[in-house]
mmCIF file of C-alpha atoms and ligand atoms in Angstrom:
data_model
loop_
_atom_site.group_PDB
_atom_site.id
_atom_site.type_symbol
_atom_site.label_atom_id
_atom_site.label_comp_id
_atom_site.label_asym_id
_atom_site.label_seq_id
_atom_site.Cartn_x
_atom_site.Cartn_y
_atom_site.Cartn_z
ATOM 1 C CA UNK A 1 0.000 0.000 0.000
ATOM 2 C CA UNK A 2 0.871 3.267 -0.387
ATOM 3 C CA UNK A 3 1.239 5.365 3.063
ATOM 4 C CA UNK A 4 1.619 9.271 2.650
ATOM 5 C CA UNK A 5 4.938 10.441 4.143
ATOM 6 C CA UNK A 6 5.344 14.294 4.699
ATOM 7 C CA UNK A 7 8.592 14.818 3.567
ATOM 8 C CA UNK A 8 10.448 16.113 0.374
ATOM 9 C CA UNK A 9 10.589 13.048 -1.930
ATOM 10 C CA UNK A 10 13.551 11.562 -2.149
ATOM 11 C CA UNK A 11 12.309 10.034 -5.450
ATOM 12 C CA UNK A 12 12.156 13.112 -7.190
ATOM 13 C CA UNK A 13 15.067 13.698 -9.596
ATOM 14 C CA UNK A 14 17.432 16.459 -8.600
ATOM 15 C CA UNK A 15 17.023 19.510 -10.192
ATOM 16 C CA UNK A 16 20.026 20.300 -12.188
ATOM 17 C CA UNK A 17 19.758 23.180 -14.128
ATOM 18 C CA UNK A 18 16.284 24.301 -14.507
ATOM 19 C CA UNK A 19 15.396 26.208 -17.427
ATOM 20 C CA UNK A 20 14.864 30.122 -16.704
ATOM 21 C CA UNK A 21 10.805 29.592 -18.384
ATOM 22 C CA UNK A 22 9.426 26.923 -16.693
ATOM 23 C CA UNK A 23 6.188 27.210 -18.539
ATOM 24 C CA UNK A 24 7.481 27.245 -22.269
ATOM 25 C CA UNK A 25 9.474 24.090 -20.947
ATOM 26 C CA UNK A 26 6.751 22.472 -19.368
ATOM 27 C CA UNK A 27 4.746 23.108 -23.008
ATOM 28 C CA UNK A 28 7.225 22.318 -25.204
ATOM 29 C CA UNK A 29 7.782 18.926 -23.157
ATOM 30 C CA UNK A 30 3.857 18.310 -23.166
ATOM 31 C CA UNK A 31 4.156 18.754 -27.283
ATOM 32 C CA UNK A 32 7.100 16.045 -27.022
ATOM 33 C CA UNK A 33 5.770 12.929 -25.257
ATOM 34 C CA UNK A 34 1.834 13.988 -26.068
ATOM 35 C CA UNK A 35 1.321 14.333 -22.528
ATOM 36 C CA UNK A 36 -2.104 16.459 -20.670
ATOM 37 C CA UNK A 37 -1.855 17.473 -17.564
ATOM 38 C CA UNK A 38 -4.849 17.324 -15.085
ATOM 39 C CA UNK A 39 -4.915 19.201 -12.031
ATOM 40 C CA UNK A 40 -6.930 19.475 -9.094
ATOM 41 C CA UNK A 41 -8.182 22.929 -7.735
ATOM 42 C CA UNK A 42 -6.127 22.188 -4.713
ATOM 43 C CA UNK A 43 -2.597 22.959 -6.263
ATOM 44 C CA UNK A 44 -0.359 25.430 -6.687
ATOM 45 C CA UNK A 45 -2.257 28.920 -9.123
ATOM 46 C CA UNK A 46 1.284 28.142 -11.436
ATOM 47 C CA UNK A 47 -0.037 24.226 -11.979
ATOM 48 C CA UNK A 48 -3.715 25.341 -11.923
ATOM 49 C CA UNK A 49 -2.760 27.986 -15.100
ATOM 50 C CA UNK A 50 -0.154 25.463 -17.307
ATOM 51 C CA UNK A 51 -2.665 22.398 -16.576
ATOM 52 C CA UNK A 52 -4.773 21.358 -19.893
ATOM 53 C CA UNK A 53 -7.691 20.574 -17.687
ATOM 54 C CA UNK A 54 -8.348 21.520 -14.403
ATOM 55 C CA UNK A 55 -11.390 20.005 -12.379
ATOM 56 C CA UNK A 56 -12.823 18.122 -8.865
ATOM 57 C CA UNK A 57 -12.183 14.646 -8.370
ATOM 58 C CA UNK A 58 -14.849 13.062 -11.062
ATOM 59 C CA UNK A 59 -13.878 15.383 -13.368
ATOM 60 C CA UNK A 60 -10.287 14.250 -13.349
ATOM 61 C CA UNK A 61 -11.301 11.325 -13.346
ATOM 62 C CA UNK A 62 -13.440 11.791 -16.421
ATOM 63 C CA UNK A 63 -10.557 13.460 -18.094
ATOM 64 C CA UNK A 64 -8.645 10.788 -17.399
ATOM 65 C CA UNK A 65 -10.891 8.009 -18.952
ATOM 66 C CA UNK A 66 -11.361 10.178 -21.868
ATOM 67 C CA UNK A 67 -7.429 11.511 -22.914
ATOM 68 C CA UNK A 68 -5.468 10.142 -26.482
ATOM 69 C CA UNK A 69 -2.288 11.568 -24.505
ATOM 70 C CA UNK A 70 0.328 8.849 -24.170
ATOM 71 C CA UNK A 71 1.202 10.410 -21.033
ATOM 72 C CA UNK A 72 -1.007 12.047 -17.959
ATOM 73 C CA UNK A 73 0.803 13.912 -15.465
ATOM 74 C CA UNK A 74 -1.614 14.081 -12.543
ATOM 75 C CA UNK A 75 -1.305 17.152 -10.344
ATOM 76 C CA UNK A 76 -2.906 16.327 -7.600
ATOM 77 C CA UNK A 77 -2.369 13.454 -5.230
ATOM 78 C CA UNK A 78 -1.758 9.518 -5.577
ATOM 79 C CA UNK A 79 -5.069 8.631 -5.313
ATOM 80 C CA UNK A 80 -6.093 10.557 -7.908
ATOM 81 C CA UNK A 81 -3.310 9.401 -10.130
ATOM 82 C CA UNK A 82 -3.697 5.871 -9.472
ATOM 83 C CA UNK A 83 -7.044 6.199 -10.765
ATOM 84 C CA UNK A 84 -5.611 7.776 -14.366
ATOM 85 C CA UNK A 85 -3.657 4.800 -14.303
ATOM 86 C CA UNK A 86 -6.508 2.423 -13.189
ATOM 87 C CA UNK A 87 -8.336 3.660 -16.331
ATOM 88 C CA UNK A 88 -5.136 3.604 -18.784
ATOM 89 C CA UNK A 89 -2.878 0.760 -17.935
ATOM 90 C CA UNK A 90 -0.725 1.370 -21.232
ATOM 91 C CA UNK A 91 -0.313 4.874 -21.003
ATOM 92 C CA UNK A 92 2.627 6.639 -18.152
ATOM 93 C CA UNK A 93 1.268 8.286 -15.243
ATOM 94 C CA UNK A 94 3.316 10.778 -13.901
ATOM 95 C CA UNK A 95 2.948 12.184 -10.174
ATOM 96 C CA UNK A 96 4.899 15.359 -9.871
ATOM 97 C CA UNK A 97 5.854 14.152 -6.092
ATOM 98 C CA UNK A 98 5.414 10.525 -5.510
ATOM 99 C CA UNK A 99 4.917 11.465 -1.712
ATOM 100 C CA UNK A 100 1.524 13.464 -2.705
ATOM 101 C CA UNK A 101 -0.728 11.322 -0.549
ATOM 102 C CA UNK A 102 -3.786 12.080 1.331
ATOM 103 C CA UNK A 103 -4.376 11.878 5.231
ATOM 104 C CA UNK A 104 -8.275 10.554 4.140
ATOM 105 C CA UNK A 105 -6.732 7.431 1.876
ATOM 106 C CA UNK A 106 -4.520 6.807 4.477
ATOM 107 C CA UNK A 107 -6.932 6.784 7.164
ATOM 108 C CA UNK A 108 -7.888 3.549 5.602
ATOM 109 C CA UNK A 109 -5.416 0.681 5.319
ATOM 110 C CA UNK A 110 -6.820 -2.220 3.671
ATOM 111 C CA UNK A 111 -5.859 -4.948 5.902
ATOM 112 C CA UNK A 112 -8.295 -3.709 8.604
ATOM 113 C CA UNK A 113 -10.712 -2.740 6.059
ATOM 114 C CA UNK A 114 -11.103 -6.133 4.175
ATOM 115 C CA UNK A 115 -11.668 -7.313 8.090
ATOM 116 C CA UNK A 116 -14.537 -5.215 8.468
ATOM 117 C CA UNK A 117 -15.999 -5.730 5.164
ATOM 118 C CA UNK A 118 -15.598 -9.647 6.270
ATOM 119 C CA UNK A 119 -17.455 -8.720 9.348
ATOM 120 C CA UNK A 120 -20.584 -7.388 7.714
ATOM 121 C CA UNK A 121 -20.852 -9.750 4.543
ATOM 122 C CA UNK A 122 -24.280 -8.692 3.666
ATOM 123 C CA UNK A 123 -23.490 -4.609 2.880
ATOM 124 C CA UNK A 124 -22.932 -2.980 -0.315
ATOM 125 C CA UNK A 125 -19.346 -1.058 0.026
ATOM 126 C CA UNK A 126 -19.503 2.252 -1.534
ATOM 127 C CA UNK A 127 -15.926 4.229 -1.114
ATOM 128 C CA UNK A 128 -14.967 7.811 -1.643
ATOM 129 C CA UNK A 129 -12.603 8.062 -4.287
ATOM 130 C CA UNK A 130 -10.107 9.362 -1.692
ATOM 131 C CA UNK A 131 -8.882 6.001 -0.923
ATOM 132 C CA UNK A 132 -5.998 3.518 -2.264
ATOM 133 C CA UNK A 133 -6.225 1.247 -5.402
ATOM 134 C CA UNK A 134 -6.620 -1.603 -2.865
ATOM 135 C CA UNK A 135 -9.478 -0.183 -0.598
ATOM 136 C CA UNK A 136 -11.133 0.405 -4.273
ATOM 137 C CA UNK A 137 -10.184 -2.774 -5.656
ATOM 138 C CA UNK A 138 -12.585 -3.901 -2.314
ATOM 139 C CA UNK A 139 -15.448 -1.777 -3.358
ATOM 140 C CA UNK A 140 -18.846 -2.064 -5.451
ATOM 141 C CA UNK A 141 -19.081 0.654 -6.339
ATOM 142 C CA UNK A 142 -16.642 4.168 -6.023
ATOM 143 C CA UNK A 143 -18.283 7.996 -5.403
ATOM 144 C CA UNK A 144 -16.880 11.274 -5.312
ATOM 145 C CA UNK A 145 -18.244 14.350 -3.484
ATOM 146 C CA UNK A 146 -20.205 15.454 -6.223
ATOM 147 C CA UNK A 147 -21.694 12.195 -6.954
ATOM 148 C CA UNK A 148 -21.934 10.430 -3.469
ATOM 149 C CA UNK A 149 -26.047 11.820 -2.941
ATOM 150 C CA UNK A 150 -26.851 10.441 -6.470
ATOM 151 C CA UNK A 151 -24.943 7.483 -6.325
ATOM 152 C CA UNK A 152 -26.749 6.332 -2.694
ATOM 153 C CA UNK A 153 -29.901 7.389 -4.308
ATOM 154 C CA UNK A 154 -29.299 4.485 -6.775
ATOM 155 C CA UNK A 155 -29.132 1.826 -4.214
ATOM 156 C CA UNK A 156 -32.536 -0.328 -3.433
ATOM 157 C CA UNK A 157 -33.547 0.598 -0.128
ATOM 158 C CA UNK A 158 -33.717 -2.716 1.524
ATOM 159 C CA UNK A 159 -29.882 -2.653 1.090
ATOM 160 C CA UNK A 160 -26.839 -2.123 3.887
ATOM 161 C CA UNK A 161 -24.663 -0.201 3.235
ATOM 162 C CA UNK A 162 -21.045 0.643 4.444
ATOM 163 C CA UNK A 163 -19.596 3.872 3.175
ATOM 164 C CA UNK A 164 -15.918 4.695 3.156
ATOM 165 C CA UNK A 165 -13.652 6.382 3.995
ATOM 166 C CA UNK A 166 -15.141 9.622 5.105
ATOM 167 C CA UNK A 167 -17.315 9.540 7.952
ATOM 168 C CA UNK A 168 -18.055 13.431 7.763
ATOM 169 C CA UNK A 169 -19.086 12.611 3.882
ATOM 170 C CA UNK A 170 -20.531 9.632 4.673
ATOM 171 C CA UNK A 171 -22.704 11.504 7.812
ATOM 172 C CA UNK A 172 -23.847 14.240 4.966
ATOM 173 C CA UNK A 173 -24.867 11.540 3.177
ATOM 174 C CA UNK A 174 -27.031 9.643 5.050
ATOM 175 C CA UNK A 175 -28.619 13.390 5.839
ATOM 176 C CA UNK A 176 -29.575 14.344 2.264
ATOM 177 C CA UNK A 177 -31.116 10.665 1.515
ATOM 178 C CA UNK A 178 -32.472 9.292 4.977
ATOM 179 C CA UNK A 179 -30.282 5.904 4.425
ATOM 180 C CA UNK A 180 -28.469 4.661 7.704
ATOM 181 C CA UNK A 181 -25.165 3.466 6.532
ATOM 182 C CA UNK A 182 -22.398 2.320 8.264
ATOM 183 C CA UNK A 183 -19.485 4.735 8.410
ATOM 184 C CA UNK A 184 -15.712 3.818 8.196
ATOM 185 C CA UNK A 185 -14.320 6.567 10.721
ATOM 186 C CA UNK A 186 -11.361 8.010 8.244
ATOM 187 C CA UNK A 187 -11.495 12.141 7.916
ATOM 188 C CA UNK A 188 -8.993 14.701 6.214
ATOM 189 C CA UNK A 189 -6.535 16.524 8.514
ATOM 190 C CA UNK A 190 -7.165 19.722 6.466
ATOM 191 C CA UNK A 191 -11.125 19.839 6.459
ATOM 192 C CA UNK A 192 -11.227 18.970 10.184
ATOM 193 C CA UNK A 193 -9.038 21.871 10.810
ATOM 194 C CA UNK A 194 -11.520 24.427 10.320
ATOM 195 C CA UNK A 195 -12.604 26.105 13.581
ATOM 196 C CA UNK A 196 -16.182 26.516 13.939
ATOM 197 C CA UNK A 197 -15.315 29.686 16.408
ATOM 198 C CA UNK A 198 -13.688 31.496 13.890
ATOM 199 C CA UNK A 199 -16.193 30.554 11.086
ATOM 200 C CA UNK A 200 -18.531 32.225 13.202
ATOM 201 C CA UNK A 201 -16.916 35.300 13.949
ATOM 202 C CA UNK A 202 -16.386 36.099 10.511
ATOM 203 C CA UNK A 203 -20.026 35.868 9.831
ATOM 204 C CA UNK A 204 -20.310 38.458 12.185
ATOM 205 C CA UNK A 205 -17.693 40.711 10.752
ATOM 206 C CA UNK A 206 -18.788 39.918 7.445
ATOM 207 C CA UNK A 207 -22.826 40.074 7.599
ATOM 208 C CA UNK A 208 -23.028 39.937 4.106
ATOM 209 C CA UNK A 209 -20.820 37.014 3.067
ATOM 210 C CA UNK A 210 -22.145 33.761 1.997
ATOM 211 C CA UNK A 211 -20.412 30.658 3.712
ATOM 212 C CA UNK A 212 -19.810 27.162 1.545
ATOM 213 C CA UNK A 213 -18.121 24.470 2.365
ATOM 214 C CA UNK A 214 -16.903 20.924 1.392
ATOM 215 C CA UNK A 215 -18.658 17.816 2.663
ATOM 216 C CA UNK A 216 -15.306 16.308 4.345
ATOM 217 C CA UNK A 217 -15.674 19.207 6.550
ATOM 218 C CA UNK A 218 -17.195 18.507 10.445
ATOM 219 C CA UNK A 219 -20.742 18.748 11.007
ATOM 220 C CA UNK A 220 -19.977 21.851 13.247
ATOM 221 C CA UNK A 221 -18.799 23.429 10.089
ATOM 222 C CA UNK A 222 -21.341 22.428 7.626
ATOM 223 C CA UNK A 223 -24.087 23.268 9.826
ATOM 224 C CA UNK A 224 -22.948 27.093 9.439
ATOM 225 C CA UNK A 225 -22.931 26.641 5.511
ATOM 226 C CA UNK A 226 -25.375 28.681 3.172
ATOM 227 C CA UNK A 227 -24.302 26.190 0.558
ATOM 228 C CA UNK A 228 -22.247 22.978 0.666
ATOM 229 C CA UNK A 229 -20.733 21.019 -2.591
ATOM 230 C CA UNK A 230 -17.605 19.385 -4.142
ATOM 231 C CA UNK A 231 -15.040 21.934 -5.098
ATOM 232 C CA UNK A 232 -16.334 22.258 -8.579
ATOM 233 C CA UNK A 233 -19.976 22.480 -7.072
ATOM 234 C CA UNK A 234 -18.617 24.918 -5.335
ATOM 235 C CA UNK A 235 -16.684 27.179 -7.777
ATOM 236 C CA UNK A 236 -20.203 27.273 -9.877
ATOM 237 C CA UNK A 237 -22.261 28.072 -7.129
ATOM 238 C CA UNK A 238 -20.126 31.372 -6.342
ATOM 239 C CA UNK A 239 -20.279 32.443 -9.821
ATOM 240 C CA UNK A 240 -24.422 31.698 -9.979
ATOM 241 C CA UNK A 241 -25.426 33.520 -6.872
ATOM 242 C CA UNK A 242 -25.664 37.358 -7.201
ATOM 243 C CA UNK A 243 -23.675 36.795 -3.369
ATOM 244 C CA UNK A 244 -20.605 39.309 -3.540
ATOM 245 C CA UNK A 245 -18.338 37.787 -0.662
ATOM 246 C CA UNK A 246 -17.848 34.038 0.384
ATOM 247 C CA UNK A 247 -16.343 32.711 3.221
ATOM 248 C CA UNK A 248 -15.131 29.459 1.634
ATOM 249 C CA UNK A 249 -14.530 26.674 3.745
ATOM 250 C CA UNK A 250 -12.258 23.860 1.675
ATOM 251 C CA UNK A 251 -8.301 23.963 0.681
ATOM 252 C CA UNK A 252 -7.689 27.720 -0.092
ATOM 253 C CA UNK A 253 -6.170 26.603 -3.342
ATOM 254 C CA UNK A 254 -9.371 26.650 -4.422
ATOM 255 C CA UNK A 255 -9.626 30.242 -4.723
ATOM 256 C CA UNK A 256 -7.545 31.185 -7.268
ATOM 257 C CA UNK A 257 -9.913 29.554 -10.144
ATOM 258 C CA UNK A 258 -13.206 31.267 -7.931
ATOM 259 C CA UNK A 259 -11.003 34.873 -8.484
ATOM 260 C CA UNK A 260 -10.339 34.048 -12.256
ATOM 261 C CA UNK A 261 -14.000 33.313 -12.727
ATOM 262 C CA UNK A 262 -15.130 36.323 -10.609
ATOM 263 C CA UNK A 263 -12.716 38.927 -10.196
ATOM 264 C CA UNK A 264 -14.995 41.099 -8.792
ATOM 265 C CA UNK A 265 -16.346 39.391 -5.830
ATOM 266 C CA UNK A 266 -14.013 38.316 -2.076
ATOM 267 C CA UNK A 267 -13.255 35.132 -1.052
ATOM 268 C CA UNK A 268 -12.625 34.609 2.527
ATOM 269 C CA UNK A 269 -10.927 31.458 3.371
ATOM 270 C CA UNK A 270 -12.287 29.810 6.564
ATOM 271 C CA UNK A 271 -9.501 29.555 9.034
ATOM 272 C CA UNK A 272 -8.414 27.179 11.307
ATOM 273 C CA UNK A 273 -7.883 27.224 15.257
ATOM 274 C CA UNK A 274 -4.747 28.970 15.514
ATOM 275 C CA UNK A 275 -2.746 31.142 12.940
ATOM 276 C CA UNK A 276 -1.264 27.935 11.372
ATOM 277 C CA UNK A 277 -1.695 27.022 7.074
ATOM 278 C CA UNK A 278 -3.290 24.137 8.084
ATOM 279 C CA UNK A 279 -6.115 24.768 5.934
ATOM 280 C CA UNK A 280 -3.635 23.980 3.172
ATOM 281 C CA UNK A 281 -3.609 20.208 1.889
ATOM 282 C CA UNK A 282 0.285 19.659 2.805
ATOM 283 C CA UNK A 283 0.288 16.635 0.753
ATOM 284 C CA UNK A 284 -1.141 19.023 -2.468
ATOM 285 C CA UNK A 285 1.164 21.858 -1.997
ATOM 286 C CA UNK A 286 4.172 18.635 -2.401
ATOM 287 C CA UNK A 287 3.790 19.591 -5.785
ATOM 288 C CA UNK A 288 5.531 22.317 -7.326
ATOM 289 C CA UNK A 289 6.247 23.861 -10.741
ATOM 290 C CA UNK A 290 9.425 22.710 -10.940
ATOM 291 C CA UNK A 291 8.623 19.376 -9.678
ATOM 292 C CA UNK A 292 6.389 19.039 -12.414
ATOM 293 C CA UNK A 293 8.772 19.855 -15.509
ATOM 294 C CA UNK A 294 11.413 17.296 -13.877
ATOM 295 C CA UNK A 295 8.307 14.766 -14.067
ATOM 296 C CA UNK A 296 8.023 15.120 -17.512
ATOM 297 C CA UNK A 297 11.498 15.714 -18.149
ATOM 298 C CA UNK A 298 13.344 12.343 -16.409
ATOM 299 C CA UNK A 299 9.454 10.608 -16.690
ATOM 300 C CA UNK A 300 9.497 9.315 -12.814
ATOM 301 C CA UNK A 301 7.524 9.079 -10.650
ATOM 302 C CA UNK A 302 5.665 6.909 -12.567
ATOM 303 C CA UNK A 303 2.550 5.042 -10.791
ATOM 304 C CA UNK A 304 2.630 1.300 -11.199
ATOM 305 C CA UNK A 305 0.386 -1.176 -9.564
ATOM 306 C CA UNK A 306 -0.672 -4.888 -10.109
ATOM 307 C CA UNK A 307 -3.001 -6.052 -12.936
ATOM 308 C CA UNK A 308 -5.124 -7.747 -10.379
ATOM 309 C CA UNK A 309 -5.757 -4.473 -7.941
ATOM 310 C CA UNK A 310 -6.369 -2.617 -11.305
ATOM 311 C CA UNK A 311 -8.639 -4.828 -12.659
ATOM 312 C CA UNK A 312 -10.685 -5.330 -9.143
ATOM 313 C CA UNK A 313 -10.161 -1.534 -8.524
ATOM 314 C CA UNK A 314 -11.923 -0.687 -12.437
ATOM 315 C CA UNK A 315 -14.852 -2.240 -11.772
ATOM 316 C CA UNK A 316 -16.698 0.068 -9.561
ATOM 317 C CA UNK A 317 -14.770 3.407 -10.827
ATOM 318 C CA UNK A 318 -16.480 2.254 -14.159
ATOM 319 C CA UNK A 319 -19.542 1.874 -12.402
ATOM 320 C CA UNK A 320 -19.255 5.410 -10.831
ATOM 321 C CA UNK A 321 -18.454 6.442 -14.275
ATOM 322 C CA UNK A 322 -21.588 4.918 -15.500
ATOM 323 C CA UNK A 323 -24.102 5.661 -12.818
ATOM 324 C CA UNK A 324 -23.250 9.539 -12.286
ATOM 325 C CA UNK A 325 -23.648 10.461 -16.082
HETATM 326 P P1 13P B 1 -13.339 17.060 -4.751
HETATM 327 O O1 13P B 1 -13.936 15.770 -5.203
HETATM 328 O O2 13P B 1 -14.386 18.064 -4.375
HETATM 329 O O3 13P B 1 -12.401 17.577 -5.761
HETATM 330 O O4 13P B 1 -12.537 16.810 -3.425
HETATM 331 C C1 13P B 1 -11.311 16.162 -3.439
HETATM 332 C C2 13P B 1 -10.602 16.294 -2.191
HETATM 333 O O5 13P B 1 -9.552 15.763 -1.990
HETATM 334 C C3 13P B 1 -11.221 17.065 -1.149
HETATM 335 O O6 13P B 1 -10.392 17.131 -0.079
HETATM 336 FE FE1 SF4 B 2 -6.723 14.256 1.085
HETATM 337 FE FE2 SF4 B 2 -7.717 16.160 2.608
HETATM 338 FE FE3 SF4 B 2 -5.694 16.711 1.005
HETATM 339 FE FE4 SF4 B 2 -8.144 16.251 -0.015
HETATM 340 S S1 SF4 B 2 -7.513 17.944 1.286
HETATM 341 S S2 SF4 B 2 -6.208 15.415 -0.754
HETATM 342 S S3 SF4 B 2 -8.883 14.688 1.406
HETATM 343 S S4 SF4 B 2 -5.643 15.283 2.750
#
């Protein structure tokens, strides 16, 4: 399995001489191999503006399924690579930092999870993309936070249910459909950081702000939320609302494509507890620019995993991919 280490990857080729324009570099490479480069709203503004597509979770994962490149680079994190890879076992996956993991994967591990699947034999085992190729190679069926509602909607009543990893997702969920499901207890480091103090407080300095706010975030959060979606649910809904000032509530990267798209209107991240950057995904922000063009460049870190995980783990991503349409 793959276990998220916060440190500088050692994998990562040394940087030599970088060229002064990382950007013409990074384009002129893309041209070379035929490579796209899908990014997640959580990274870096420099990645978000040199990526070919830029998008939440299913949408990557869309992209992914749907690409002639011979080569993805994923910015974003190993889950989310692994699943380009899942869906295009003959093409090179690149992952900018190999150690780009994610606390909610990890939160996981599939030895204790195929115990407690083996415990309840009867349930259904719907998983949040955020978790390894082996946790979804365990699965029926795989959601995302923009799907998750739809997807549980889809499931005959009469039917148990476990949902995994994310039991603040999974708790929304059972809200917005009135199914009882049980609840792996993983959660993200970064949207449990949010401090519903704070929140508050700038709802009373700001009277006129609007507050969203991911589903991974506590129920103490959400409860404060005018509006709550995936990060591309989320980036829509501040554009569609005549609302001139957010207080936004996810990974701040976030922000940058909600300031492209309305220049015009304030964005407020939510903070956390103290004055730390924890409200930045550290495993994200492992990524970097030049990272990325030495990716391409020296093509490692590649992701690699074993035809039987990728074949157990494409089922229910396909599924996903065919029920959320
Ligand atoms: P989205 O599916 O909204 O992109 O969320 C991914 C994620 O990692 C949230 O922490
Ligand atoms: Fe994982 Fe949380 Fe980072 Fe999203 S924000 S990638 S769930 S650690």
């Amino acid at each position: 399995m793959f276990k998220t280490a916060l440190v500088k990857s050692a994998s990562t080729p040394s940087s030599g001489t970088l060229p002064l324009d990382l950007f013409a570099a990074i384009d002129d490479l893309k041209r070379e191999l035929n490579a796209v480069i899908l990014a997640h709203y959580y990274q870096e503004p420099d990645i978000q503006d040199i990526a070919d597509y830029i998008g939440d979770s299913l949408q990557l994962a869309r992209a992914a399924a749907n690409t002639n490149a011979d080569v993805i680079v994923v910015a974003g994190v190993h889950f989310m690579a692994e699943t380009a890879k899942i869906l295009n076992p003959d093409k090179l996956v690149l992952l900018p930092d190999i150690n780009a993991g994610c606390s909610l994967a990890d939160s996981c591990p599939p030895e204790q999870f195929a115990q407690f699947k083996a415990a309840h034999p009867q349930h259904f085992v719907i998983s949040y993309i955020n978790c390894s190729a082996e946790i979804k190679a365990m699965s029926d069926i795989i959601c995302t936070s923009s799907n998750a509602v739809k997807i549980v909607q889809q499931i005959p009543p009469e039917q148990p249910i476990i949902f995994a990893p994310d039991r603040n997702l999974g708790r929304y969920v059972m809200e917005q459909t009135g199914r009882d499901m049980l609840l792996w207890q993983g959660s993200c480091i970064v949207h449990e950081t949010f401090s519903e103090k704070r929140i508050v407080q700038l709802k009373i300095s700001h009277p006129q702000a609007e507050t969203i706010a991911h589903p991974e975030c506590e129920e103490s959060v959400l409860r404060h939320a005018n509006y709550i979606g995936s990060t591309a649910a989320l980036l829509k809904y501040c554009q569609e609302v005549a609302t001139q000032e957010f207080i936004v509530a996810t990974e701040p990267g976030i922000i940058h494509q909600m300031q492209k798209a309305a220049p015009h209107k304030r964005f407020i991240p939510a903070p956390a507890e103290n004055n730390c950057n924890c409200n930045e995904c550290p495993f994200m922000r492992l990524n970097t620019l030049e990272k990325l063009y030495l990716a391409m460049k020296h093509r490692t870190p590649e992701i690699t995993m074993s035809e039987d995980t990728r074949l157990a783990a494409l089922r229910p991503i396909q599924r996903m991919l065919e029920m959320s349409v």
